[in-house]
Amino acid sequence: MKSRCDIIQVDRLDCRITKYDWAFEKDRAQDILDHWRICSQRSPSLYDGRILLAQRIEADLSDAERVLRVDFFETSFSAFMAWRDFGWPDQTVFNCFSQAAVCTHEGAFLLGQMGLDHSNAGAFYFPCGNPDLSDVRPSGRVDLRASLIRELREETGLEASQAQEARDWCIVFDGQRAACIRRFDWPLAHETLKKQIDAFLSAQSQPELSGVVFLKDTAAVAEIALPPFMKFYLDAAFKSAAGMNF
């Protein structure tokens, strides 16, 4: 795969779950357990569920239909956190996930701030989450679109059906991360949408987000702490809106 940060556009995701014996999870089992104990003491609400990571990602851009093919495997959230926090020691594996890029009618993008109990507490992201076993269909297909629609609803209360959904995906590669971003254009001003989301969050006993912000231009992107792949996507999106090449 290409190194950080690169962006491509594809028409379709072809994702499936596979069997994979992850050496890191086996060889570093005690380190993973020790790390999880520290993390769970700091954030007791963390849950060591089963998630999906990718052991193969390939982009086929040669035909009329551009396709990203991903082979996922099942692992524990604790193994993922250790792998991430230890600096991605196994670089044959990728954290591939989907995100909903919600854009209001005046061109402002929605970002949620992760709550204090989250594994990325305080960080700003598009609504997203790691895919898990609920995203695996009986055929073995992994549905990343369903994953982002679920995360959008759970984090903000927004229903994707209320927006104009893009037909393609933007894939941003950032080291071991591969963010599959789908744009949703909302027919509301950002002030109205923020009030709606704030009301949803205030009604939750344990909301996933501590709040939301809306970014309107590249200057706003520079003023907020974002992971590199998020800055890369937003800079590209604002340049596109200004008539520059995406």
XYZ file of C-alpha atoms in Angstrom:
246
model
C 0.000 0.000 0.000
C 1.010 3.627 -0.440
C 2.415 5.572 2.474
C 0.836 8.519 4.245
C -1.213 10.315 3.132
C -2.772 9.297 -0.181
C -6.324 9.534 -1.441
C -8.156 7.624 -4.153
C -11.776 7.458 -5.254
C -13.574 4.187 -5.924
C -17.059 3.240 -7.044
C -17.451 0.159 -4.890
C -16.068 -1.657 -1.851
C -15.617 -5.423 -2.126
C -15.029 -6.546 1.461
C -15.115 -10.018 2.954
C -14.196 -11.763 6.188
C -11.388 -14.322 6.098
C -9.585 -16.659 8.441
C -6.277 -15.217 9.579
C -3.834 -16.241 12.298
C -2.520 -12.894 13.535
C 0.988 -13.446 14.888
C 0.951 -10.180 16.868
C -2.121 -11.239 18.849
C -0.527 -14.585 19.719
C 3.094 -13.522 20.286
C 2.267 -10.414 22.336
C -0.630 -11.887 24.325
C 0.764 -10.895 27.741
C 1.680 -7.398 26.550
C -1.839 -7.000 25.169
C -3.378 -8.111 28.475
C -1.163 -5.765 30.505
C -1.962 -2.862 28.214
C -5.693 -3.575 28.401
C -5.590 -3.548 32.198
C -4.060 -0.087 32.147
C -6.560 1.189 29.554
C -9.590 -0.262 31.341
C -8.469 1.188 34.679
C -8.254 4.603 33.037
C -11.576 4.167 31.199
C -13.697 1.505 32.982
C -16.455 1.648 30.351
C -14.187 0.232 27.618
C -15.432 -3.101 26.294
C -13.156 -5.769 24.881
C -15.443 -6.854 22.066
C -14.648 -8.422 18.716
C -13.772 -6.122 15.820
C -12.461 -6.470 12.277
C -9.038 -5.498 10.974
C -7.758 -5.904 7.417
C -4.982 -8.255 6.346
C -5.188 -7.292 2.660
C -6.216 -4.109 0.858
C -6.018 -3.756 -2.906
C -7.355 -1.025 -5.170
C -8.319 -1.960 -8.738
C -8.609 1.269 -10.713
C -7.964 -0.194 -14.151
C -11.525 -1.003 -15.239
C -14.587 1.157 -15.779
C -15.662 0.322 -12.211
C -13.057 1.262 -9.612
C -13.044 -1.222 -6.723
C -11.351 -1.413 -3.332
C -10.976 -5.034 -2.205
C -10.441 -5.723 1.483
C -9.934 -8.991 3.353
C -10.916 -8.594 6.998
C -10.290 -10.863 9.972
C -11.730 -11.013 13.464
C -9.711 -9.960 16.498
C -10.192 -8.434 19.949
C -10.504 -4.747 20.636
C -7.735 -5.084 23.224
C -5.356 -6.498 20.600
C -6.241 -3.619 18.268
C -5.600 -1.007 20.971
C -2.243 -2.527 21.854
C -1.228 -2.724 18.193
C -2.245 0.916 17.711
C -0.696 2.230 20.908
C 2.533 0.261 20.434
C 3.066 2.102 17.132
C 1.558 -0.353 14.603
C 4.393 -2.934 14.921
C 2.833 -5.342 12.374
C 2.629 -3.323 9.163
C 1.036 -6.124 7.161
C -2.261 -5.360 8.933
C -4.512 -2.313 8.477
C -7.183 -0.491 10.453
C -9.786 -0.150 7.668
C -13.037 1.576 8.620
C -15.801 3.715 7.131
C -16.748 7.311 7.940
C -19.731 9.514 7.153
C -18.642 12.952 5.894
C -21.748 15.013 6.667
C -21.730 18.337 4.796
C -24.366 21.012 5.299
C -25.885 22.954 2.409
C -23.456 25.857 2.931
C -20.465 23.513 2.810
C -19.640 22.970 6.505
C -18.438 19.514 7.582
C -19.605 17.878 10.800
C -17.006 16.594 13.265
C -17.757 14.862 16.533
C -15.520 15.003 19.600
C -15.054 11.633 21.253
C -16.309 11.411 24.841
C -14.071 10.944 27.876
C -14.840 7.222 28.077
C -13.833 6.614 24.472
C -10.544 4.977 23.459
C -9.782 8.193 21.508
C -11.085 10.578 24.153
C -11.104 14.206 23.042
C -10.244 13.490 19.402
C -12.315 14.899 16.521
C -13.559 12.622 13.730
C -16.314 12.164 11.225
C -18.899 9.757 12.697
C -17.235 6.353 12.475
C -16.222 3.170 14.241
C -14.341 -0.040 13.689
C -16.367 -2.619 11.747
C -17.469 -5.586 13.810
C -19.215 -8.922 13.438
C -22.636 -7.257 13.073
C -21.377 -5.914 9.729
C -20.679 -9.406 8.367
C -23.435 -10.784 6.135
C -24.289 -14.525 5.792
C -22.395 -14.527 2.489
C -19.206 -13.487 4.299
C -19.378 -9.973 2.866
C -18.454 -7.093 5.198
C -20.814 -4.143 4.767
C -18.889 -0.953 5.542
C -21.764 1.229 4.363
C -24.047 -0.331 6.978
C -21.313 0.232 9.550
C -21.104 3.979 8.907
C -24.895 4.378 8.812
C -25.112 2.681 12.211
C -22.330 4.812 13.675
C -23.884 8.000 12.298
C -27.187 7.149 13.974
C -25.646 6.046 17.278
C -23.316 9.028 17.604
C -25.489 11.870 16.294
C -29.063 10.616 15.908
C -28.941 11.455 12.193
C -30.479 9.133 9.618
C -28.465 8.819 6.406
C -31.678 8.573 4.372
C -32.316 12.270 5.098
C -29.288 13.327 3.031
C -28.026 13.107 -0.537
C -25.498 10.284 -0.489
C -22.457 10.371 -2.779
C -22.143 7.547 -5.289
C -18.429 7.012 -4.758
C -16.039 6.491 -1.852
C -12.919 8.459 -0.981
C -10.249 6.228 0.523
C -7.545 7.966 2.527
C -4.436 5.943 3.347
C -2.525 7.145 6.395
C 0.117 4.645 7.475
C -1.788 1.622 8.792
C -5.132 3.410 8.586
C -7.433 3.194 5.580
C -10.435 5.494 6.013
C -13.315 4.749 3.616
C -15.222 8.033 3.511
C -18.715 8.479 2.083
C -20.089 11.999 1.716
C -23.639 12.890 2.780
C -24.945 16.331 1.773
C -27.557 17.526 4.264
C -30.281 19.982 3.194
C -29.902 22.033 6.386
C -27.721 24.876 7.652
C -25.074 23.876 10.174
C -26.737 25.887 12.984
C -29.962 23.912 12.550
C -28.173 20.586 12.334
C -26.086 21.357 15.423
C -29.194 22.112 17.474
C -30.691 18.792 16.373
C -27.558 16.831 17.312
C -27.082 18.708 20.606
C -30.638 17.784 21.597
C -29.937 14.140 20.768
C -26.718 14.099 22.816
C -28.293 15.805 25.819
C -31.006 13.121 25.901
C -28.443 10.293 26.105
C -27.303 8.975 29.483
C -23.905 8.019 28.037
C -23.440 9.744 24.677
C -20.509 8.608 22.544
C -19.691 12.202 21.661
C -19.018 15.080 24.030
C -20.093 17.533 21.322
C -19.920 18.463 17.646
C -18.323 21.239 15.609
C -18.639 22.316 11.970
C -15.651 23.273 9.822
C -16.234 25.622 6.895
C -12.807 26.115 5.289
C -9.128 25.184 5.363
C -8.411 27.870 7.965
C -10.805 26.135 10.366
C -9.074 22.805 9.699
C -5.767 24.292 10.817
C -7.261 25.475 14.109
C -8.386 22.068 15.380
C -6.404 18.977 16.367
C -7.146 16.334 13.743
C -5.414 13.113 12.665
C -3.483 13.524 9.388
C -5.986 11.568 7.271
C -8.831 13.844 8.387
C -6.878 16.996 7.538
C -5.927 15.499 4.199
C -9.534 14.724 3.253
C -10.909 18.074 4.424
C -8.201 20.065 2.648
C -8.986 18.143 -0.554
C -12.741 18.661 -0.135
C -12.430 22.420 0.424
C -10.070 22.763 -2.531
C -12.603 20.897 -4.675
C -15.378 23.240 -3.518
C -13.169 26.160 -4.547
C -12.854 24.758 -8.070
C -9.479 23.077 -7.618
C -8.758 19.437 -8.468
C -9.738 17.006 -5.721
